[in-house]
Coordinates of C-alpha atoms in Angstrom, one line a residue:
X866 CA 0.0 0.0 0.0
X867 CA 2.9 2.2 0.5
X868 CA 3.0 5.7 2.7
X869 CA 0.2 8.2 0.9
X870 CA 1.6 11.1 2.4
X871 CA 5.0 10.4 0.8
X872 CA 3.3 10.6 -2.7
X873 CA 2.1 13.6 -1.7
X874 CA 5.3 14.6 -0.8
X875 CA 7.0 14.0 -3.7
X876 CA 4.7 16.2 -5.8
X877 CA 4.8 18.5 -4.0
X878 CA 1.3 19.0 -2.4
X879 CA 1.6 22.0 0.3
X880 CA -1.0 19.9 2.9
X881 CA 0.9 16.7 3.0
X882 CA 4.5 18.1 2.2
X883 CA 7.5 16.4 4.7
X884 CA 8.1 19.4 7.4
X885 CA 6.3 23.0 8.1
X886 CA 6.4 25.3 4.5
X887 CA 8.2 28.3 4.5
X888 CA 6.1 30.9 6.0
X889 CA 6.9 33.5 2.7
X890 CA 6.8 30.4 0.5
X891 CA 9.9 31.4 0.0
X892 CA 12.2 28.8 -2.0
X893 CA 14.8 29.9 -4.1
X894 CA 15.4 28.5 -7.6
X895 CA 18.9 27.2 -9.0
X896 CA 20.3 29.8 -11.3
X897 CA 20.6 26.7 -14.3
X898 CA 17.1 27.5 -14.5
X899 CA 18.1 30.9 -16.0
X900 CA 20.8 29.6 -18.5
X901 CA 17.7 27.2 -19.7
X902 CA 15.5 30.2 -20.2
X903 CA 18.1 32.1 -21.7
X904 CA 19.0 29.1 -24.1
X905 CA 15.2 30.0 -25.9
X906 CA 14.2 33.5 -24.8
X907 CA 14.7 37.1 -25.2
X908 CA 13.8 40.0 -23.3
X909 CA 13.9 43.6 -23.2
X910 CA 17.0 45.4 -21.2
X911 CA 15.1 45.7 -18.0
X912 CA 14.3 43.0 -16.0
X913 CA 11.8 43.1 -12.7
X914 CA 12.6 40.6 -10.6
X915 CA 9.6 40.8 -7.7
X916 CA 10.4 38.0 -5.6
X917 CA 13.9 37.7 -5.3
X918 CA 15.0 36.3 -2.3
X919 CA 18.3 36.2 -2.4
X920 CA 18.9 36.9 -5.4
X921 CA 19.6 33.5 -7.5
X922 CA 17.7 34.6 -10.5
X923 CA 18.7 38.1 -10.3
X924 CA 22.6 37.6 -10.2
X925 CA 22.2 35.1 -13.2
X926 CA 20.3 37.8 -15.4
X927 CA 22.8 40.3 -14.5
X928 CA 25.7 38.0 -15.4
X929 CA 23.3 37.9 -19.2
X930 CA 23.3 41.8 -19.6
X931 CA 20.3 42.7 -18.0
X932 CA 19.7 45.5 -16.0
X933 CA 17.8 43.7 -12.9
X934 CA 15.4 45.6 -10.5
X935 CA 14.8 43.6 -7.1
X936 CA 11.7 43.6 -5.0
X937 CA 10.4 41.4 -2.1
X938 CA 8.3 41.4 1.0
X939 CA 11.4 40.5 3.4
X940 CA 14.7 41.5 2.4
X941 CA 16.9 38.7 2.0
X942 CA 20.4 40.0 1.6
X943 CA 20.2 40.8 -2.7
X944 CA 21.8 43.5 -3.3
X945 CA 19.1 46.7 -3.3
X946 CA 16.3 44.9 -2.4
X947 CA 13.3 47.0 -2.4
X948 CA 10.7 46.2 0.1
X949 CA 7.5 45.7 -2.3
X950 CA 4.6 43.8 -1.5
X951 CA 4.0 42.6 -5.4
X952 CA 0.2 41.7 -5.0
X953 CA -0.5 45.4 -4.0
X954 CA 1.5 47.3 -6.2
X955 CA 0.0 49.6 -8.9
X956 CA 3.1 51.3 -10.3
X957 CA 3.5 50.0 -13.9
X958 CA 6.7 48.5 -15.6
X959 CA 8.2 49.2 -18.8
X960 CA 10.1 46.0 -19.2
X961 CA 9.8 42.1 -18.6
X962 CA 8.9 40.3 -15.3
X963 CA 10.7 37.8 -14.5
X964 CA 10.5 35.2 -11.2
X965 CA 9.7 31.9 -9.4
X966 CA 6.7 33.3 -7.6
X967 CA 5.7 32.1 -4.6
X968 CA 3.4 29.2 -5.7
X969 CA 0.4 29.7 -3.2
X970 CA -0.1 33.2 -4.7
X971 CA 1.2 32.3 -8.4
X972 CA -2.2 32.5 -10.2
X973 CA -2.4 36.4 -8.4
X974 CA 1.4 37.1 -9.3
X975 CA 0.5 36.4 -13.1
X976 CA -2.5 38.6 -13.4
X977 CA -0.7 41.4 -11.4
X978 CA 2.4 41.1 -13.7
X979 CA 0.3 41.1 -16.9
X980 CA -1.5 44.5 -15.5
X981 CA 1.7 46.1 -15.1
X982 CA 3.8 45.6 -18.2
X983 CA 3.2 47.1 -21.6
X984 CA 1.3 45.4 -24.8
X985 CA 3.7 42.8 -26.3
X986 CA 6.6 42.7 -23.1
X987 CA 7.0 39.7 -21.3
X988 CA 6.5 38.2 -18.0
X989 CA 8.4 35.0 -17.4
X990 CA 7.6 32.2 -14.6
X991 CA 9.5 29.4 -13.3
X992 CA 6.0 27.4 -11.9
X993 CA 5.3 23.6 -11.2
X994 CA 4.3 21.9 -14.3
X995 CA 1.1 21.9 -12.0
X996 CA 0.4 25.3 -12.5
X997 CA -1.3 23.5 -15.8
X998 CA -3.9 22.1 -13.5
X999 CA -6.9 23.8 -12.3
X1000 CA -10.6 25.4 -12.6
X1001 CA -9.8 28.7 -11.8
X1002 CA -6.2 28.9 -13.8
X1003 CA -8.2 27.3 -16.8
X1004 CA -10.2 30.7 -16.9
X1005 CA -7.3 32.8 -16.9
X1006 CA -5.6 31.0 -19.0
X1007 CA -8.5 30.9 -21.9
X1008 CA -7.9 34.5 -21.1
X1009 CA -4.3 35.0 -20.9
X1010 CA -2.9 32.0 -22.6
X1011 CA 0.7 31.9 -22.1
X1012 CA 2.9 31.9 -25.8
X1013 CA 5.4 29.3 -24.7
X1014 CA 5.6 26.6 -21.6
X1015 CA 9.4 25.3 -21.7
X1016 CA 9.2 22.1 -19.4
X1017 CA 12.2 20.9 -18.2
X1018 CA 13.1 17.8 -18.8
X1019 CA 16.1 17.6 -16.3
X1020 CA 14.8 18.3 -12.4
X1021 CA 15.7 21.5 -11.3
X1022 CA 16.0 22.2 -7.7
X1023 CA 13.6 24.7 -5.3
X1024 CA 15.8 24.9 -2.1
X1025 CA 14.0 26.1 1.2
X1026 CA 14.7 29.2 2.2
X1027 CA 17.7 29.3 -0.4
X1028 CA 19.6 26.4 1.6
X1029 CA 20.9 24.4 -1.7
X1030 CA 23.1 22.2 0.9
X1031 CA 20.0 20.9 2.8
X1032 CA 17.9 20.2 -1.1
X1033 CA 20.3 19.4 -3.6
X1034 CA 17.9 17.5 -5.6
X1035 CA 14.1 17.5 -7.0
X1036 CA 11.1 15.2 -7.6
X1037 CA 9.0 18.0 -8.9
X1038 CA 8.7 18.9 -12.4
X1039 CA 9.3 22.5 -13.0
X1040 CA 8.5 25.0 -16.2
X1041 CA 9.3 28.3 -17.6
X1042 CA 6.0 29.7 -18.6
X1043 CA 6.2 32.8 -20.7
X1044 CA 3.6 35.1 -21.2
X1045 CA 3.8 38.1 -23.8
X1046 CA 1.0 40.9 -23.2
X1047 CA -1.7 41.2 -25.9
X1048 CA -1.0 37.4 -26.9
X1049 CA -4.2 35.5 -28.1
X1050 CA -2.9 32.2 -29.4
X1051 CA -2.4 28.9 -28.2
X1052 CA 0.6 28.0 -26.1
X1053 CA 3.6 26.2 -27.4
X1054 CA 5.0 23.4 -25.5
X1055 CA 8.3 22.7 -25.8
X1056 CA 11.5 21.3 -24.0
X1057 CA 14.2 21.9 -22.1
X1058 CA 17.5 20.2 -21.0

């Protein structure tokens, strides 16, 4: 029969993951996520980068070119971290939002994203494959399809609270999903190593 709450475990189901969840849901992403992302997309000079943590996204999009602006409730050490509550923010954007949101508000960090970026920029998530699933995302996303979904076919590592040491590896499959602002088509699947 086997241990259910392990399954659960493995994919990552918040009620019956192993140990308490991060109270921010803060858990930060391996920057080889960023060199897969950068192996398929573009974006424009400025980067937002509203939950950064400590900054493992942000330094690898700086080490790309990108001029990186940081924001998070709880300042965790990245350089110029500005104390922004995303969710409540109405100040717009002119470039691309890029992030690992955290995943019990990633539905409302999407929608706020697309209302603060220009027609035809970008907003870039690194999600459970998960994120697919869903009622309520299935209305958005009839609404806001995203253009691409790059799965990854490698497992890519979420460490909590940034502690790679204590998670060096994954069961969880993870995605880049990519919206562009305006974008009415269907979404492209595709793959990453």
């Amino acid at each position: 029969m086997g241990n259910l709450n392990s399954t659960f475990s493995v994919i990552g189901a918040t009620n019956h993951s192993k140990g308490e969840r991060q109270a921010e849901d803060y858990y930060a992403t391996e920057s080889k996520a960023v060199d897969l992302l950068m192996g398929v997309e573009k974006f424009s000079n400025n980067i937002w980068e509203c939950a950064v943590g400590g900054g493992h996204l942000a330094q690898k999009l700086e080490e790309y070119g990108y001029t990186v602006f940081g924001s998070d409730i709880i300042d965790r050490g990245y350089k110029d971290t500005q104390i922004i509550d995303f969710l409540t923010c109405t100040k717009t954007f002119d470039g691309d939002i890029v992030t690992n949101p955290p995943y019990k508000y990633a539905l409302e960090f999407t929608q706020k994203a697309l209302d603060l970026i220009p027609v035809g920029n970008k907003v870039a998530f690194f999600l459970k494959l998960t994120f697919l699933e869903g009622q309520k995302r299935r209305k958005f996303f009839e609404k806001n399809p995203p253009k691409v979904v790059y799965v990854s076919s490698a497992r890519l590592n979420c460490a909590k609270n940034g502690d790679f040491d204590a998670y060096k590896s994954s069961a969880i499959a993870y995605a880049w999903f990519v919206w562009e602002k305006g974008f009415t088509g269907k979404p492209v699947i595709e793959w990453i190593n």
